Coordinates of C-alpha atoms and ligand atoms in Angstrom, one line a residue:
X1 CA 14.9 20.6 12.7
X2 CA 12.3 19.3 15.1
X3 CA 12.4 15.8 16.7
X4 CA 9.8 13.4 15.3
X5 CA 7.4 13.2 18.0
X6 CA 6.9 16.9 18.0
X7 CA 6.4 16.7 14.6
X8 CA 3.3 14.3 15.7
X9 CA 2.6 16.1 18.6
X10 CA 2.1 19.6 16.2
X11 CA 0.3 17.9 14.0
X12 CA -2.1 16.4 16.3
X13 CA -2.7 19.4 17.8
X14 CA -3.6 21.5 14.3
X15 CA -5.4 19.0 12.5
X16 CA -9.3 19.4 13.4
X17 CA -12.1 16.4 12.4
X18 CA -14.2 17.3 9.9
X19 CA -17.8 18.2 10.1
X20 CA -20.0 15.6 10.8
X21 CA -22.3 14.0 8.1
X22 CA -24.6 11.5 7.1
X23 CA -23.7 9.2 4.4
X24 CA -24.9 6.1 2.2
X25 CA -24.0 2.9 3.3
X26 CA -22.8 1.9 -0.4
X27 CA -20.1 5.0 -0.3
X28 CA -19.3 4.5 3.4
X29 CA -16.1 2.2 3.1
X30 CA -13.2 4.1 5.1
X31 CA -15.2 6.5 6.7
X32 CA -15.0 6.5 10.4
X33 CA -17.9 6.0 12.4
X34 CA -19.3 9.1 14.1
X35 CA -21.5 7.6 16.3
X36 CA -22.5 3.4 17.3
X37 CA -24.6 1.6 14.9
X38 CA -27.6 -0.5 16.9
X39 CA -29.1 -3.6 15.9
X40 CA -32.7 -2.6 15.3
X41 CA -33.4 -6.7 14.6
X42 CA -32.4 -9.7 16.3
X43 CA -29.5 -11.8 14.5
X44 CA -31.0 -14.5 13.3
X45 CA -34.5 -13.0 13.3
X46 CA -35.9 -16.4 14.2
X47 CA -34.9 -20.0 15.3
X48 CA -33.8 -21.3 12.1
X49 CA -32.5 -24.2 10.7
X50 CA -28.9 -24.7 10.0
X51 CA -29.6 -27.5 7.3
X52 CA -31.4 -28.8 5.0
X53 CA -32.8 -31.3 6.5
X54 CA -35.7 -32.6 9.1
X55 CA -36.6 -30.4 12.0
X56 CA -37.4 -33.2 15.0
X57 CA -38.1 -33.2 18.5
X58 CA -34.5 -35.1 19.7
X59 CA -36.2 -36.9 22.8
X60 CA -38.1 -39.4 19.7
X61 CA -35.0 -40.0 17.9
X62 CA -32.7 -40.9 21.5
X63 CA -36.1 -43.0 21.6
X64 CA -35.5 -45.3 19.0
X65 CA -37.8 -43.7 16.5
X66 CA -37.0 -44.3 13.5
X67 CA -39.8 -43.4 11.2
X68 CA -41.7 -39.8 11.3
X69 CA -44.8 -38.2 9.8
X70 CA -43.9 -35.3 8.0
X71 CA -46.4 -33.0 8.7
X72 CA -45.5 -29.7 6.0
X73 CA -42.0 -28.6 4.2
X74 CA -40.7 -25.4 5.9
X75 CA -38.3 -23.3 3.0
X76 CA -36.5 -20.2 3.6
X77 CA -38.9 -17.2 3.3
X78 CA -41.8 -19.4 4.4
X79 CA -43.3 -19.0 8.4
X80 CA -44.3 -22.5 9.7
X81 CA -47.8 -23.4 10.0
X82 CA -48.1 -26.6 12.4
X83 CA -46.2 -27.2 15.7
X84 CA -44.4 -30.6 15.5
X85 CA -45.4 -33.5 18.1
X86 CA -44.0 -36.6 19.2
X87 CA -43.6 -38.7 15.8
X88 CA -43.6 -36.1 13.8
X89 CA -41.3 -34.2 11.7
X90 CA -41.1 -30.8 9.4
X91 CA -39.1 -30.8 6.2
X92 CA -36.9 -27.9 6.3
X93 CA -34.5 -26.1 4.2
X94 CA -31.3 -23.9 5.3
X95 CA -32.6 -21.0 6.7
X96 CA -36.0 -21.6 7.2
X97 CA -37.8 -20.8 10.5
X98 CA -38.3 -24.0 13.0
X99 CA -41.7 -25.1 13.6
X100 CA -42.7 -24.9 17.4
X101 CA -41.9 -27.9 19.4
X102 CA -38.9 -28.6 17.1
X103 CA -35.4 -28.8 18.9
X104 CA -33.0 -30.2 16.4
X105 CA -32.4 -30.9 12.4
X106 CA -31.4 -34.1 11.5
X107 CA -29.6 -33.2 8.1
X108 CA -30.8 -34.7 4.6
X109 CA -28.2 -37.0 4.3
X110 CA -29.2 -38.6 7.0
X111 CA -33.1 -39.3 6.2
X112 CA -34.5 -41.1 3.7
X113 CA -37.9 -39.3 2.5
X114 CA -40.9 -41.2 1.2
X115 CA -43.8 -40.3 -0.2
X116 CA -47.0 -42.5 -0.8
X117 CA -50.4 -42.4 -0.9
X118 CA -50.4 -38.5 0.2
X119 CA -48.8 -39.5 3.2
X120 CA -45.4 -38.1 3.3
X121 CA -42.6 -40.2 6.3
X122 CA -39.2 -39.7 6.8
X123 CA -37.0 -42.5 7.6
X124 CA -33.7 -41.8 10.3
X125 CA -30.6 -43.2 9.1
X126 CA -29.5 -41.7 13.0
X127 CA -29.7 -43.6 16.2
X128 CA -29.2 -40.2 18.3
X129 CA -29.1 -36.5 18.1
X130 CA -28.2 -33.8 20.4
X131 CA -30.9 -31.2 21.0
X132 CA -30.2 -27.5 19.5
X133 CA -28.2 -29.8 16.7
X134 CA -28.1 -27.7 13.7
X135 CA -30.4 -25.1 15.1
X136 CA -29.6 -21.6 15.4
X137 CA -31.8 -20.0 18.1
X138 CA -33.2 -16.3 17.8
X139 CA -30.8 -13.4 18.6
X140 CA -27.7 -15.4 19.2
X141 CA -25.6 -13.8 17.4
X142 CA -26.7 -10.0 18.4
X143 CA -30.2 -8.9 20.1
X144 CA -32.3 -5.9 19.2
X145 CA -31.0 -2.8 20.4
X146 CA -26.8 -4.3 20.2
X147 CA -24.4 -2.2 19.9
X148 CA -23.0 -3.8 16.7
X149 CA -20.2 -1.6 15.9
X150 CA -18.4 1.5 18.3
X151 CA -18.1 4.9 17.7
X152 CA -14.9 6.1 16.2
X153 CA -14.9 2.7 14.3
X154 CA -13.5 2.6 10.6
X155 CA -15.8 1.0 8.1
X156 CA -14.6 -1.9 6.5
X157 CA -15.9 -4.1 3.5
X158 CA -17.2 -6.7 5.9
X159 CA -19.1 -3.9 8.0
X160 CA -21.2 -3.5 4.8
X161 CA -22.9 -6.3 5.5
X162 CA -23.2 -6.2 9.0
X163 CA -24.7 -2.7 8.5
X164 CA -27.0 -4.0 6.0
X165 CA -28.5 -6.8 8.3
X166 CA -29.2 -4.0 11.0
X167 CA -31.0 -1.4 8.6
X168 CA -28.5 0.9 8.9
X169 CA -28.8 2.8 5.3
X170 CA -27.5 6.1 6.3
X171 CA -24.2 6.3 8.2
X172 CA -23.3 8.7 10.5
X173 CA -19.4 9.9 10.1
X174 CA -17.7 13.0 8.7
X175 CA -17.3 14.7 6.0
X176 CA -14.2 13.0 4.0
X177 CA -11.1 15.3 3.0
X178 CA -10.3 16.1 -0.3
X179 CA -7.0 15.8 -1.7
X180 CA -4.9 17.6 -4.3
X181 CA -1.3 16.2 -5.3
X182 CA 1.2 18.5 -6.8
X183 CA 4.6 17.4 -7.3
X184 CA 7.2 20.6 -8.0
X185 CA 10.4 20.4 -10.3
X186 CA 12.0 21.2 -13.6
X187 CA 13.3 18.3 -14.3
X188 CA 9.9 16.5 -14.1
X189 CA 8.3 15.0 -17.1
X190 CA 4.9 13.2 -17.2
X191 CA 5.2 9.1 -16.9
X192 CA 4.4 8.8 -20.9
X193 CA 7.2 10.6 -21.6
X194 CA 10.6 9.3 -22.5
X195 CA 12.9 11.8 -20.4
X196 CA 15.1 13.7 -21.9
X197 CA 18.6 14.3 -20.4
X198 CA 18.7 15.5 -17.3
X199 CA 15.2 15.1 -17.2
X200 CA 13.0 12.2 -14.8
X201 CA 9.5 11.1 -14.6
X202 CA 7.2 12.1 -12.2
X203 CA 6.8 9.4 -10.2
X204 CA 5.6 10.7 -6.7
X205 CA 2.5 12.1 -8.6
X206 CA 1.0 8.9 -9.3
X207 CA 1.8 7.6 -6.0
X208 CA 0.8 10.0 -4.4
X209 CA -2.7 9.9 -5.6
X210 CA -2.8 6.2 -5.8
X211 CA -1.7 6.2 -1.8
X212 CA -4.9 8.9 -0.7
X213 CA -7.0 6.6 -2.9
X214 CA -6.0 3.7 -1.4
X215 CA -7.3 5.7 2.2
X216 CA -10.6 6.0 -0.1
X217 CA -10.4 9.7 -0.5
X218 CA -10.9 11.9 -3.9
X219 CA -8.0 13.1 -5.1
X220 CA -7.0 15.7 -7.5
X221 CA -4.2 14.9 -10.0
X222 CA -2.6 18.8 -10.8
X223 CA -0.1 17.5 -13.1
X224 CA 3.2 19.4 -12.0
X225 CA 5.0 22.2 -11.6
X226 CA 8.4 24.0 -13.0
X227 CA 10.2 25.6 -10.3
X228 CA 8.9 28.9 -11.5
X229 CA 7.5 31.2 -8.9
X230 CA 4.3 32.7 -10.6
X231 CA 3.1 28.8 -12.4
X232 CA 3.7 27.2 -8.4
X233 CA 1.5 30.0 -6.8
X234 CA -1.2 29.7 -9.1
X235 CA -1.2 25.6 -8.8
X236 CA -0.7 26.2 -5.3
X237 CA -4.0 28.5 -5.2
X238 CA -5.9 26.2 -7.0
X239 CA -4.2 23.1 -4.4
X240 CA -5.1 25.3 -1.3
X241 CA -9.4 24.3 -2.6
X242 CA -9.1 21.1 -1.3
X243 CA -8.5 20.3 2.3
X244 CA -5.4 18.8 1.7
X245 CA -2.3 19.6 -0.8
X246 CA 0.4 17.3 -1.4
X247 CA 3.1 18.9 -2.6
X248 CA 6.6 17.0 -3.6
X249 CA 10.2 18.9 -4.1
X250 CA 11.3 22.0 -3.6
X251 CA 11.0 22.3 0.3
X252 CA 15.0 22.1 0.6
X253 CA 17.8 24.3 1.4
X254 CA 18.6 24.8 -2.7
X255 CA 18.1 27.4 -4.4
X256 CA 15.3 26.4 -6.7
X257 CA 13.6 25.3 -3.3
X258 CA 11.1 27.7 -3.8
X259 CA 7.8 26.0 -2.1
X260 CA 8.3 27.5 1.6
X261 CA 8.7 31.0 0.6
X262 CA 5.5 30.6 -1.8
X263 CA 3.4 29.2 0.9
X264 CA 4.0 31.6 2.9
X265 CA 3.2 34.3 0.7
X266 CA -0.2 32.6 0.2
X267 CA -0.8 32.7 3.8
X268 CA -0.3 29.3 5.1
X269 CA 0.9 29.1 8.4
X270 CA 4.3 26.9 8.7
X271 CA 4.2 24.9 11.6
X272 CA 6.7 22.5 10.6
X273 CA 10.1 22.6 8.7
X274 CA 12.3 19.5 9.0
X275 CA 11.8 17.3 11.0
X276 CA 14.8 14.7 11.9
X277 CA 13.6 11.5 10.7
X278 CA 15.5 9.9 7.7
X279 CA 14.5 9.7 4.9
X280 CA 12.5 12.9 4.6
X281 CA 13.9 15.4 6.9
X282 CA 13.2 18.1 4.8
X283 CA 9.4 17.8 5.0
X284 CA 7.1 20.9 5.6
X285 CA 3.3 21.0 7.5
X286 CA 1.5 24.0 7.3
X287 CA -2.3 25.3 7.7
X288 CA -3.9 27.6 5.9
X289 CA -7.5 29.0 7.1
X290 CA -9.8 30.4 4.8
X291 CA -13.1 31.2 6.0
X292 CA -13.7 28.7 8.8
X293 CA -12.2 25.9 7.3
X294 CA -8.9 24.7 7.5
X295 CA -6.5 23.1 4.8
X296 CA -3.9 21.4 5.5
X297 CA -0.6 21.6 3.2
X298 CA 2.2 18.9 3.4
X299 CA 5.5 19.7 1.7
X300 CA 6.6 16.4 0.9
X301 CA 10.5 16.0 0.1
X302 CA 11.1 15.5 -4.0
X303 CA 12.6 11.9 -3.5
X304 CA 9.8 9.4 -3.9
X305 CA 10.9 7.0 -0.6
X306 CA 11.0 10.4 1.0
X307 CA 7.4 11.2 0.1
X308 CA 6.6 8.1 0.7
X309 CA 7.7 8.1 4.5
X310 CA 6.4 11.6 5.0
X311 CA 3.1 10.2 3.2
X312 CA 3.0 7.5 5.8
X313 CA 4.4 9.4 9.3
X314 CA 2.4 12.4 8.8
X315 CA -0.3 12.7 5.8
X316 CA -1.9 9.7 7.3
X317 CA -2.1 10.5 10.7
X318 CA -3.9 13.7 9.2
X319 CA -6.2 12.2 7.2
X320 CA -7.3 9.8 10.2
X321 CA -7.6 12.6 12.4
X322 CA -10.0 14.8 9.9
X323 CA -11.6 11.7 9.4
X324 CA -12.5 11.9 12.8
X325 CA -10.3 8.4 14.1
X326 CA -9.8 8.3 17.9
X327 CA -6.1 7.8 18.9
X328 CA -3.6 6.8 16.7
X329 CA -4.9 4.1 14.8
X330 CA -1.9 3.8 12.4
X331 CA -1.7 0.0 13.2
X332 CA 1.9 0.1 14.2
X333 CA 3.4 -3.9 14.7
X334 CA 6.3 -4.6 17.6
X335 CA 8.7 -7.1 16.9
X336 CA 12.4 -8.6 16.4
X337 CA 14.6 -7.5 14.0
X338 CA 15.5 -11.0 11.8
X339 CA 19.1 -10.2 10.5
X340 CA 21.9 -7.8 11.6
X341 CA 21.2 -4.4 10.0
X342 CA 23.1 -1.1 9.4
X343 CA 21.8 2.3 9.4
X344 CA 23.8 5.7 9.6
X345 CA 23.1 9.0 11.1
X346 CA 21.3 9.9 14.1
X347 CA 17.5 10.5 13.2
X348 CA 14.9 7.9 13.9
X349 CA 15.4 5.9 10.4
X350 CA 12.7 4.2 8.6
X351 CA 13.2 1.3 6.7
X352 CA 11.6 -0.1 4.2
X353 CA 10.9 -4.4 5.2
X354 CA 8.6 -7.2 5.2
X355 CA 7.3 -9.7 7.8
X356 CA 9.0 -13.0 8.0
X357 CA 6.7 -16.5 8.6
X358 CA 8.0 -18.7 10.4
X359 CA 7.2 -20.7 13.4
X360 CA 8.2 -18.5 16.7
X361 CA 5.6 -16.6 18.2
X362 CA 7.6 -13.5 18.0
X363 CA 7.1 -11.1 15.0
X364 CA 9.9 -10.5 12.9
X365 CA 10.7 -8.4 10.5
X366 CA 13.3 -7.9 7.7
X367 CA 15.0 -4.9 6.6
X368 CA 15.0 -4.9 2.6
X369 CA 18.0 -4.4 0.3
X370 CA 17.6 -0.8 0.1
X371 CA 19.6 2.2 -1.4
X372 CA 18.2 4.8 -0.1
X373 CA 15.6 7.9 -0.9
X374 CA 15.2 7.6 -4.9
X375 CA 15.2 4.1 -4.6
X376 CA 11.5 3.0 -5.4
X377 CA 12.6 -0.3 -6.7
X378 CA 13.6 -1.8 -3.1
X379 CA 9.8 -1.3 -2.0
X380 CA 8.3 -3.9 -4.6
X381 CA 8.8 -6.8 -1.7
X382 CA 8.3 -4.2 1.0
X383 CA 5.1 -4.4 3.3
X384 CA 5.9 -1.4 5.5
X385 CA 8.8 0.6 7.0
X386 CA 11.4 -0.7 10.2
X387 CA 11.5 2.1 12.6
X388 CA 15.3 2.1 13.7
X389 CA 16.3 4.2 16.6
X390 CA 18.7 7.0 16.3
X391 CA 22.2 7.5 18.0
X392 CA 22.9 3.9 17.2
X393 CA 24.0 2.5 13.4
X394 CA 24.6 -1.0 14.5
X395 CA 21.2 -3.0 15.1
X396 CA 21.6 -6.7 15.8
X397 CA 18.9 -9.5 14.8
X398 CA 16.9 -9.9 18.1
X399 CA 16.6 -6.1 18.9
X400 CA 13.3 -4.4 19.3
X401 CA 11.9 -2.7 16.6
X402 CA 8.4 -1.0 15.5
X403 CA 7.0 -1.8 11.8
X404 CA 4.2 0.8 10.3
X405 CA 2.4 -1.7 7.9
X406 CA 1.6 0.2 4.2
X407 CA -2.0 -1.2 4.5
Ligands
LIG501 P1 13.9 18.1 -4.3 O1 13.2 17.8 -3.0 O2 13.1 19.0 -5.2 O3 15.2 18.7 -4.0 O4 14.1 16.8 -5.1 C1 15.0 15.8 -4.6 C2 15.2 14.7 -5.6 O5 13.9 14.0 -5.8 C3 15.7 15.1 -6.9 O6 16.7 14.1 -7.3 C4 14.5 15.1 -7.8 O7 14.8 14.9 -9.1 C5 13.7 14.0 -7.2 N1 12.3 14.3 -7.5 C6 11.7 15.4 -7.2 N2 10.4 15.3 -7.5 C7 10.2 14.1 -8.0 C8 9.0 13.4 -8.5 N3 7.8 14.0 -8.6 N4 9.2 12.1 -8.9 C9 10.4 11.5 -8.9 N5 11.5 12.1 -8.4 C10 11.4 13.4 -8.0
LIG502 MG1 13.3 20.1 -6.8

């Protein structure tokens, strides 16, 4: 049994980034950016109007006039064709591009508009307005040439559009790891089933998958395995095509814990067995290299809070770093523990909590009801895991703790 951070520190050191790639900005949600993304436009493109409304010269309305000649209507899409002067005014719609001489935009509501004889006026219900009112001058927001977004940068939904308004169609990042989950055990039956006695659903499976989804990656459901030597080396084969295998079970000290031996035989390299964290001590990191590339296999412990933990400690991490993340940019929260909590043993124990509201500046957060590693049903209210420090089992409300959000 190793102690958590070198379990980090291994892994840091094995797992490689991916190949680089280009990709389409549609698909490009949780990649990580490989390189910075430059404005090739100015943001707005031109001084535009934030209103409907009239574009004016101010000076005449803090003036006292109080009727203007409207001299063309401006809408969005549309490039004005006559400079404003003194008396005059453009009608102009949200959007739109200000006519030359204009420096603010009285809003609609504030106008009367009339139209006779061809002539076309607009009446101010204002007495005053503030140049650059409603306006939004060229390149405010970014300038041509910005850096809009850094390197090493994951894409989010609202990047979409950012990288959309910038021209940027292909993204550069890195290739994205594929996933295969394979939970292990004879006692597993599929989630349809009814189980049998002695017999439980396979619950880590669908977690498992739903969790590397949730990271945006493809996964590979294989359905599971008995704890049968020859059906989990061929699974395992077929696993080891995908840059990363997920297996559940079968990585303890029992005698049907068959996983390490069989990964070994395959050729994966172990380069972590047990680690002392709680829950999931048992888990297992290994890499297996097969022409060039590497795959990355996690033994994940059979209990489903277990895999869960080792899911979020380790497979993450992994994932970020193939992904080609700088750092650790598992978003880790400090806070206060907000009630008097017991833990047992001495391994760094992660448990499973949610943020409290409230009005103090200080994050809190509270440790759930919990029973332990097959206890799924604790985590419905949970929004991440309490990171308790070892060699103590009493922790009272106030003391320090870290929190690893789930999202
Ligand atoms: P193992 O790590 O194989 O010794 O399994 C530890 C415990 O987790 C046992 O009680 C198993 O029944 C349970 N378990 C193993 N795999 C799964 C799974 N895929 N879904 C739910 N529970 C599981
Ligand atoms: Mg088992």
């Amino acid at each position: 049994m190793i102690p958590l951070e070198q379990a980090l520190q291994l892994l840091d050191e094995n797992v490689t980034p991916l190949p680089l790639t280009d990709i389409p900005l549609a698909s490009s949600v949780g990649s990580v950016l490989a390189s910075e993304i430059h404005a090739d436009v100015n943001s707005p493109p031109h001084d535009k109007s934030m209103m409907d409304g009239f574009a004016v010269i101010s000076n005449d309305v803090n003036n006292g006039k109080k009727t203007l000649v409207v001299v063309e209507t401006i809408i969005a899409g549309d490039w004005p064709q006559h400079p404003i002067e003194p008396g005059q005014a453009s009608r102009i719609m949200t959007g739109a591009p200000l006519p030359r001489n204009a420096d603010a935009v009285v809003m609609v509501e504030q106008t009367e508009f009339e139209s006779t004889d061809g002539c076309q006026r607009v009446k101010l219900l204002i007495d005053s307005i503030a140049p650059e009112k409603n306006i939004l001058r060229q390149g405010v927001n970014f300038k041509t040439g910005q850096t809009v977004l850094p390197q090493g940068h994951i894409v989010r939904a609202t990047d979409i559009g950012l990288m959309a308004e910038v021209g940027a169609g292909i993204i550069p990042t890195r290739e994205k790891p594929t996933v295969a989950v394979l939970p292990t055990g004879n006692e597993l039956v599929d989630h349809q089933t009814k189980p049998l006695r002695g017999q439980i659903r396979n619950s880590n499976g669908p977690m498992l998958v739903a969790l590397a989804q949730h990271f945006g990656l493809e996964v590979t459901d294989l359905g599971s395995s008995v704890d049968d030597p020859t059906q989990l080396a061929n699974l395992i084969e077929t696993g080891l095509q995908h840059d990363v295998l997920l297996l559940s079970g079968g990585v303890s000290a029992g005698t049907m814990d068959l996983v390490p031996g069989i990964l070994k035989d395959l050729g994966v390299v172990e380069i972590f067995h047990k680690v002392a964290v709680k829950p999931g001590k048992p888990i297992w990191f290994g890499v297996h290299n097969c022409e060039g590339r590497k795959r990355y296999v996690f033994g994940l412990p059979g209990n489903p809070v277990s895999s869960l933990v080792g899911f979020h400690l380790f497979v993450r991490r992994a994932i970020e770093k193939m992904l080609g993340s700088q750092g650790d940019q598992i978003p880790t929260e400090y806070g206060e523990l907000n009630i008097q909590h017991e833990t047992r043993g001495n391994r760094p124990t992660f448990w499973p909590g949610k943020r409290v509201i409230d009005d103090q500046t200080i994050r809190r957060f509270e440790p759930l009801i919990w029973r332990g590693s097959s206890d799924l049903f604790a985590l419905g209210e949970a929004e991440g895991l309490i990171r308790f420090r070892e060699n103590s089992s009493s922790h009272a409300a106030g003391e320090k703790v870290e929190f690893l959000p789930f999202a």
